[in-house]
CSV table of C-alpha atoms in Angstrom, one decimal:
chain,number,residue,atom,x,y,z
A,1,MET,CA,105.3,120.3,96.3
A,2,LYS,CA,107.1,120.1,92.9
A,3,LEU,CA,109.6,117.9,94.4
A,4,GLN,CA,107.4,115.6,95.3
A,5,LYS,CA,105.4,115.4,92.1
A,6,LEU,CA,108.5,115.3,90.2
A,7,CYS,CA,109.7,112.2,92.4
A,8,TYR,CA,106.3,110.8,91.8
A,9,TYR,CA,106.4,111.1,88.0
A,10,ALA,CA,110.1,109.8,88.2
A,11,GLN,CA,109.0,106.7,89.9
A,12,ALA,CA,105.8,106.1,87.6
A,13,TRP,CA,107.7,106.2,84.4
A,14,HIS,CA,110.8,104.3,85.5
A,15,LEU,CA,108.2,101.4,86.4
A,16,VAL,CA,107.0,101.6,82.9
A,17,TRP,CA,110.2,101.9,81.0
A,18,GLU,CA,112.6,99.6,83.3
A,19,ASP,CA,109.9,97.4,84.9
A,20,ARG,CA,111.3,98.1,88.2
A,21,PRO,CA,110.9,100.7,90.9
A,22,LEU,CA,113.3,103.7,91.1
A,23,PHE,CA,113.4,103.7,94.8
A,24,ASP,CA,111.7,102.1,97.4
A,25,ASN,CA,109.9,104.4,99.3
A,26,GLU,CA,106.2,104.5,99.7
A,27,ILE,CA,104.0,107.0,97.9
A,28,GLN,CA,100.7,108.1,99.3
A,29,ALA,CA,97.7,109.9,98.0
A,30,TRP,CA,97.9,113.2,100.0
A,31,ALA,CA,95.1,116.0,99.6
A,32,ASN,CA,97.6,118.0,97.3
A,33,GLY,CA,98.6,115.3,95.2
A,34,PRO,CA,101.3,112.0,95.6
A,35,VAL,CA,103.7,112.6,98.6
A,36,VAL,CA,106.8,110.4,99.3
A,37,PRO,CA,106.3,110.5,103.3
A,38,ASP,CA,110.0,109.8,103.8
A,39,LEU,CA,111.1,112.5,101.7
A,40,TYR,CA,108.4,115.2,103.0
A,41,LEU,CA,110.5,114.6,106.5
A,42,HIS,CA,113.4,116.1,104.9
A,43,HIS,CA,112.2,119.1,103.1
A,44,ARG,CA,108.8,119.8,105.7
A,45,GLY,CA,108.3,123.5,106.2
A,46,ARG,CA,110.9,124.6,103.4
A,47,LEU,CA,110.2,126.2,100.1
A,48,GLN,CA,113.4,125.4,98.5
A,49,VAL,CA,116.1,122.9,99.0
A,50,ALA,CA,119.7,123.0,97.6
A,51,PRO,CA,121.6,120.1,96.0
A,52,GLY,CA,123.0,118.1,98.5
A,53,GLU,CA,120.6,118.8,101.2
A,54,LEU,CA,118.4,115.9,100.7
A,55,PRO,CA,119.4,112.0,101.2
A,56,GLY,CA,120.4,109.9,98.4
A,57,HIS,CA,123.6,109.7,96.1
A,58,ALA,CA,123.2,110.8,92.4
A,59,ASP,CA,126.6,109.0,91.9
A,60,ALA,CA,124.9,105.7,92.6
A,61,LEU,CA,122.2,105.9,89.9
A,62,THR,CA,122.5,103.8,86.9
A,63,ALA,CA,122.1,104.9,83.2
A,64,GLY,CA,118.4,103.8,83.0
A,65,GLU,CA,117.6,105.5,86.3
A,66,ARG,CA,119.4,108.9,85.2
A,67,GLU,CA,117.8,108.4,82.0
A,68,SER,CA,114.1,108.1,83.5
A,69,ILE,CA,114.9,111.2,85.7
A,70,ASP,CA,116.1,113.1,82.9
A,71,VAL,CA,113.3,112.4,80.7
A,72,VAL,CA,110.8,113.4,83.6
A,73,LEU,CA,112.6,116.5,84.3
A,74,GLU,CA,112.7,117.6,80.5
A,75,PHE,CA,108.8,116.7,80.3
A,76,TYR,CA,107.4,117.7,83.6
A,77,GLY,CA,110.0,120.1,85.0
A,78,GLU,CA,108.6,123.5,83.4
A,79,LEU,CA,105.3,123.2,85.0
A,80,THR,CA,104.6,124.8,88.3
A,81,ALA,CA,103.8,122.7,91.6
A,82,HIS,CA,100.2,123.7,91.2
A,83,GLN,CA,100.2,122.5,87.8
A,84,LEU,CA,101.5,119.5,88.8
A,85,SER,CA,99.2,119.0,91.5
A,86,GLU,CA,96.4,119.5,89.4
A,87,LEU,CA,97.7,117.0,86.9
A,88,THR,CA,98.3,114.3,89.3
A,89,HIS,CA,94.5,114.8,90.7
A,90,ARG,CA,93.3,114.2,87.0
A,91,GLU,CA,94.9,111.0,87.0
A,92,ALA,CA,93.6,107.6,88.1
A,93,PRO,CA,96.6,106.3,90.5
A,94,TRP,CA,95.8,109.4,92.9
A,95,ARG,CA,92.1,109.5,92.4
A,96,ASP,CA,91.6,105.7,92.7
A,97,ALA,CA,94.0,105.3,95.8
A,98,ARG,CA,92.0,108.3,97.5
A,99,SER,CA,88.5,106.8,96.7
A,100,ASN,CA,89.7,103.3,97.7
A,101,ALA,CA,90.6,104.6,100.9
A,102,GLY,CA,87.0,106.6,101.3
A,103,LEU,CA,88.8,109.9,101.3
A,104,ALA,CA,87.0,113.3,100.2
A,105,PRO,CA,88.7,115.2,97.8
A,106,MET,CA,90.9,117.3,100.1
A,107,GLU,CA,90.4,115.3,103.3
A,108,ARG,CA,93.8,114.3,104.7
A,109,GLY,CA,94.8,110.9,104.5
A,110,THR,CA,97.7,108.4,103.9
A,111,ALA,CA,96.2,106.3,101.2
A,112,ARG,CA,99.0,104.3,99.5
A,113,ILE,CA,99.6,104.5,95.8
A,114,THR,CA,100.7,101.3,94.4
A,115,HIS,CA,103.4,100.4,91.9
A,116,ALA,CA,101.0,98.4,90.2
A,117,ALA,CA,98.5,101.0,89.8
A,118,MET,CA,101.1,103.7,88.6
A,119,PHE,CA,102.4,101.1,86.3
A,120,GLU,CA,98.8,99.9,84.6
A,121,TYR,CA,97.9,103.7,84.3
A,122,TYR,CA,101.2,105.2,82.7
A,123,ASP,CA,102.0,102.1,80.5
A,124,GLY,CA,98.4,102.4,79.3
A,125,LEU,CA,99.2,106.0,78.0
A,126,THR,CA,102.1,104.5,76.0
A,127,SER,CA,100.1,101.9,74.2
A,128,THR,CA,98.6,102.6,70.6
A,129,ASP,CA,95.7,101.2,69.1
A,130,ASP,CA,96.6,99.8,65.5
C-alpha cells in the first residue's frame, strides 16, 4: 500500500513541478486510497518487493524525474502505509473521484483520478496569497 501512495504522490507533484506526467499509467481511487492498477498486478498479495522486482528502469529517468521522486520520498517516505492512506483520504483528488462516481467511503470502485484533478489540488498547495 505504501508503494502505491508514494507513486501517487510522485505523479501528482511531478505534474506540478514539471507540468507533465511522471508515468502514463492510470491512477484509480480505490477504497484504501489511490492505486496504480498496472503496478498492483505486479505486487498483489505481497507485503514487500525488492529492487528490480517491478517493471521499469531507473536508468531511464531524467534528472527532473529523479528529483521529483527523491523529494517525494524525502517528504512522505517516513510515513507508514496507513498514514499515507489517511492523508490521501483527506485530499480532494481521491475524495472527488470517489464522490463523482457515487462510491461510499469503503466501497470498492475504480474511479479514475485525473491528472487535471491532481495538478489543480497540489498546485493550489504551492500558491501563496500576497
